[in-house]
Short mmCIF file of C-alpha atoms in Angstrom, two decimals:
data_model
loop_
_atom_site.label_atom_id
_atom_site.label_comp_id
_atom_site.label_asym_id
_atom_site.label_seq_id
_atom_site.Cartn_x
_atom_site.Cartn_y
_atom_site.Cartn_z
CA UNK A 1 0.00 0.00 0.00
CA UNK A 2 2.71 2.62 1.05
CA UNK A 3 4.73 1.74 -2.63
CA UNK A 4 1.25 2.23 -4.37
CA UNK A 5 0.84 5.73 -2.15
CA UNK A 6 4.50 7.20 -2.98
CA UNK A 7 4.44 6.27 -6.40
CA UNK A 8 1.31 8.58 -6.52
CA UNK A 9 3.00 10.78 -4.68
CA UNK A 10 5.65 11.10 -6.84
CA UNK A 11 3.46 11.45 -9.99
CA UNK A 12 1.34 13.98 -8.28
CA UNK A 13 4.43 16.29 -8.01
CA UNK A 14 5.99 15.54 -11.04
CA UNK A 15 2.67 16.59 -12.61
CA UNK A 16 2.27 19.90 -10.49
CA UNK A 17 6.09 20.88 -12.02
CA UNK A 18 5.72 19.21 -15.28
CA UNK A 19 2.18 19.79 -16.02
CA UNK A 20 1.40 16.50 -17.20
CA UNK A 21 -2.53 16.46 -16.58
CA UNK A 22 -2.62 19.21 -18.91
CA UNK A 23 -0.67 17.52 -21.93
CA UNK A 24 -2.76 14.40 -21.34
CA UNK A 25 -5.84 16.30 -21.15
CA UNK A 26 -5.38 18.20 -24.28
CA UNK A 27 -4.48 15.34 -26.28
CA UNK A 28 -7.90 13.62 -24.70
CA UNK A 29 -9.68 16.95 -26.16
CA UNK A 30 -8.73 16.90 -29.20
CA UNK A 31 -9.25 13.17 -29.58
CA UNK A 32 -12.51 13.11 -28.55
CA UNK A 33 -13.91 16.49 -29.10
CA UNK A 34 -12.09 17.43 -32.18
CA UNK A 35 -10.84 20.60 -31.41
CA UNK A 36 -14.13 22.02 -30.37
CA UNK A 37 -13.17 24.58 -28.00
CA UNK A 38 -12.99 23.01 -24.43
CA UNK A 39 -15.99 24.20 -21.60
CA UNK A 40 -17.13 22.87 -18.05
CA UNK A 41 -19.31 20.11 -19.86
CA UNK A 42 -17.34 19.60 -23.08
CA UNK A 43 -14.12 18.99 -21.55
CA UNK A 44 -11.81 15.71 -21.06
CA UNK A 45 -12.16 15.38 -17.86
CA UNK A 46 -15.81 13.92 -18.70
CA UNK A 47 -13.91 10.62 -20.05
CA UNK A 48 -11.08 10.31 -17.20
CA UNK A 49 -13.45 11.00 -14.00
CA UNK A 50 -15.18 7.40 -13.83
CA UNK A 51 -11.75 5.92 -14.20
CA UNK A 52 -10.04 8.69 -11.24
CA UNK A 53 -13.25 8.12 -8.90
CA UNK A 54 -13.24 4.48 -9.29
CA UNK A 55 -9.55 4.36 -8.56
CA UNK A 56 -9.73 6.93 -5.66
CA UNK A 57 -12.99 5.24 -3.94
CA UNK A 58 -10.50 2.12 -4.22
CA UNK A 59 -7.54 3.58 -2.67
CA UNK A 60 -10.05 4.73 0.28
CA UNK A 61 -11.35 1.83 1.28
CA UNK A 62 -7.47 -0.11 1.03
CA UNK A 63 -6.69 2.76 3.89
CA UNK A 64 -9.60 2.68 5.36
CA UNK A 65 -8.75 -1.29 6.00
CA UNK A 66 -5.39 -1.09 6.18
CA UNK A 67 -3.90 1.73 7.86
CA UNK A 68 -5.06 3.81 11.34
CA UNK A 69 -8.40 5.85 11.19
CA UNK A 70 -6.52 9.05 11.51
CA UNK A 71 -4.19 8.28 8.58
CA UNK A 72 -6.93 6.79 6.58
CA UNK A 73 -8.86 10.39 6.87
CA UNK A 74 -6.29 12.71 6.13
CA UNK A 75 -5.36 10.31 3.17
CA UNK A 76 -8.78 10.44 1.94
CA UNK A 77 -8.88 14.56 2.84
CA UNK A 78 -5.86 14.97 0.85
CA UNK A 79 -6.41 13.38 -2.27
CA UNK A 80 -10.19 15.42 -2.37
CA UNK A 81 -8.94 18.53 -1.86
CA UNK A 82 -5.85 17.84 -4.15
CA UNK A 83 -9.18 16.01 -6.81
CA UNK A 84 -10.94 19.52 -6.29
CA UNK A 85 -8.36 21.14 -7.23
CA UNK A 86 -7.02 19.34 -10.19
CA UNK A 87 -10.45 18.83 -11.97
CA UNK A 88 -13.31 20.93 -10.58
CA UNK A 89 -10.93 23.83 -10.88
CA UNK A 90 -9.21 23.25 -13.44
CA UNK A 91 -12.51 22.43 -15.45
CA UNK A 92 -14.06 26.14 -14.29
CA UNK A 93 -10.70 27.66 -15.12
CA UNK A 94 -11.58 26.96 -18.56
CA UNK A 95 -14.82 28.78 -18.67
CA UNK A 96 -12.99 32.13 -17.45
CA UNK A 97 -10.45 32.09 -20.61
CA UNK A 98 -12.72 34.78 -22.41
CA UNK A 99 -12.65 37.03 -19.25
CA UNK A 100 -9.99 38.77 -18.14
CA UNK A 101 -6.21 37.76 -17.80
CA UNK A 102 -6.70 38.65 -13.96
CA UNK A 103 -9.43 36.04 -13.68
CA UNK A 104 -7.94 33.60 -15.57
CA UNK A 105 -4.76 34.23 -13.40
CA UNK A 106 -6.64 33.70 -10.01
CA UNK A 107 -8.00 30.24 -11.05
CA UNK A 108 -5.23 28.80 -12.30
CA UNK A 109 -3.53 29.99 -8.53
CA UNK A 110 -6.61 28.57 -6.86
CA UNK A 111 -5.96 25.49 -8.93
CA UNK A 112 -2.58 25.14 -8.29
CA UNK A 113 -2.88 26.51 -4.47
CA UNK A 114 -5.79 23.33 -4.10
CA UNK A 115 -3.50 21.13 -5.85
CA UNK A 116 -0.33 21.96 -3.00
CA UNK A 117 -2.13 22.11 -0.19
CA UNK A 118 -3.63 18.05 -0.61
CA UNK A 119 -0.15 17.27 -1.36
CA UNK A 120 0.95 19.17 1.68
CA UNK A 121 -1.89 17.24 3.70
CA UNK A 122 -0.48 13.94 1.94
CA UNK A 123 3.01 14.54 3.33
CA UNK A 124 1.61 15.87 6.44
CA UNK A 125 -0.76 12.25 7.33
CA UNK A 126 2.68 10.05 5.85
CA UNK A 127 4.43 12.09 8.28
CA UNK A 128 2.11 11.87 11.05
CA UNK A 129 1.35 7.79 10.92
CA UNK A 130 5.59 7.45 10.86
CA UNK A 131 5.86 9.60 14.17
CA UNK A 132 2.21 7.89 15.83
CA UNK A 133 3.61 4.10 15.02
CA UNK A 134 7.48 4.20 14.64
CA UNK A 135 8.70 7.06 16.72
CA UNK A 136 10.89 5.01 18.95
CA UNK A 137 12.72 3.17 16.29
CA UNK A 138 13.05 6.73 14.09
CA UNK A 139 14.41 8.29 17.57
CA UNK A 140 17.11 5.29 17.93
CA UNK A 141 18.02 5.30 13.82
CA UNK A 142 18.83 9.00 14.63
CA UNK A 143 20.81 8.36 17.82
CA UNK A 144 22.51 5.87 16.25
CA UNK A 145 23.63 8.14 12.74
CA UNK A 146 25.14 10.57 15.57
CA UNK A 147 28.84 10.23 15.83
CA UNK A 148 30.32 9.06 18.75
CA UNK A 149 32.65 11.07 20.70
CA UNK A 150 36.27 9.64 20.88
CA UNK A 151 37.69 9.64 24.12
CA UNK A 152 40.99 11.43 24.18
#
């Protein structure tokens, strides 16, 4: 479960520097739609959200059973927020490209500001369940990396 989480993780940042989604997504746009210009209904996101809901109600309930109830929340917390962000947003930014640059500006921060804080909550509940279940061993791995003094 933890490999599955930080190699989403990991493609969840790479995305946010790389902007991946939006590559994807406007190759899925022009696929489907044909170059139709790209709105809240008309939009890819319409093909990939059964396949991103079905995967995230799937990664819930593998927390849900597997790891602590605290973890398993902000998990869950994370990953709608960071879901809110990514495609609600990002779906509405869309609608404000004939408006002002300002506008358009302020979504795509809101998007991007959703986007960092679930990955921020992510890190934050990984962080949390190490220091809850394995405090004492990460205490005596650090101990033990200090060096020892030499007597003289």
């Amino acid at each position: 479960f933890w490999l599955l989480i930080a190699g989403l993780g990991l493609i969840m940042s790479i995305d946010d520097a790389a902007t991946l989604h939006e590559f994807v997504l406007q190759t899925f746009h022009n696929t489907f739609f044909l170059d139709v210009k790209s709105s809240v209904w008309v939009n890819a996101w319409l093909i990939l959200l059964p396949f991103i809901l079905i995967g995230s109600i799937w990664l819930c309930y593998k927390a849900f059973i597997t790891l602590p109830k605290r973890t398993s929340i902000l998990i869950t917390l994370s990953g709608g927020i960071y879901l809110f962000g990514a495609i609600i947003l990002d779906s509405w930014t869309n609608h404000y490209v004939m408006y002002s640059f300002m506008e358009q500006g302020l979504m795509g921060g809101l998007e991007g500001g959703f986007q960092m804080i679930g990955l921020s909550l992510l890190f934050f509940a990984i962080a949390d369940y190490l220091e809850v279940n394995y405090s004492k061993l990460i205490s005596d791995a650090v101990h033990s990396l200090r060096p020892t003094k030499r007597p003289n």
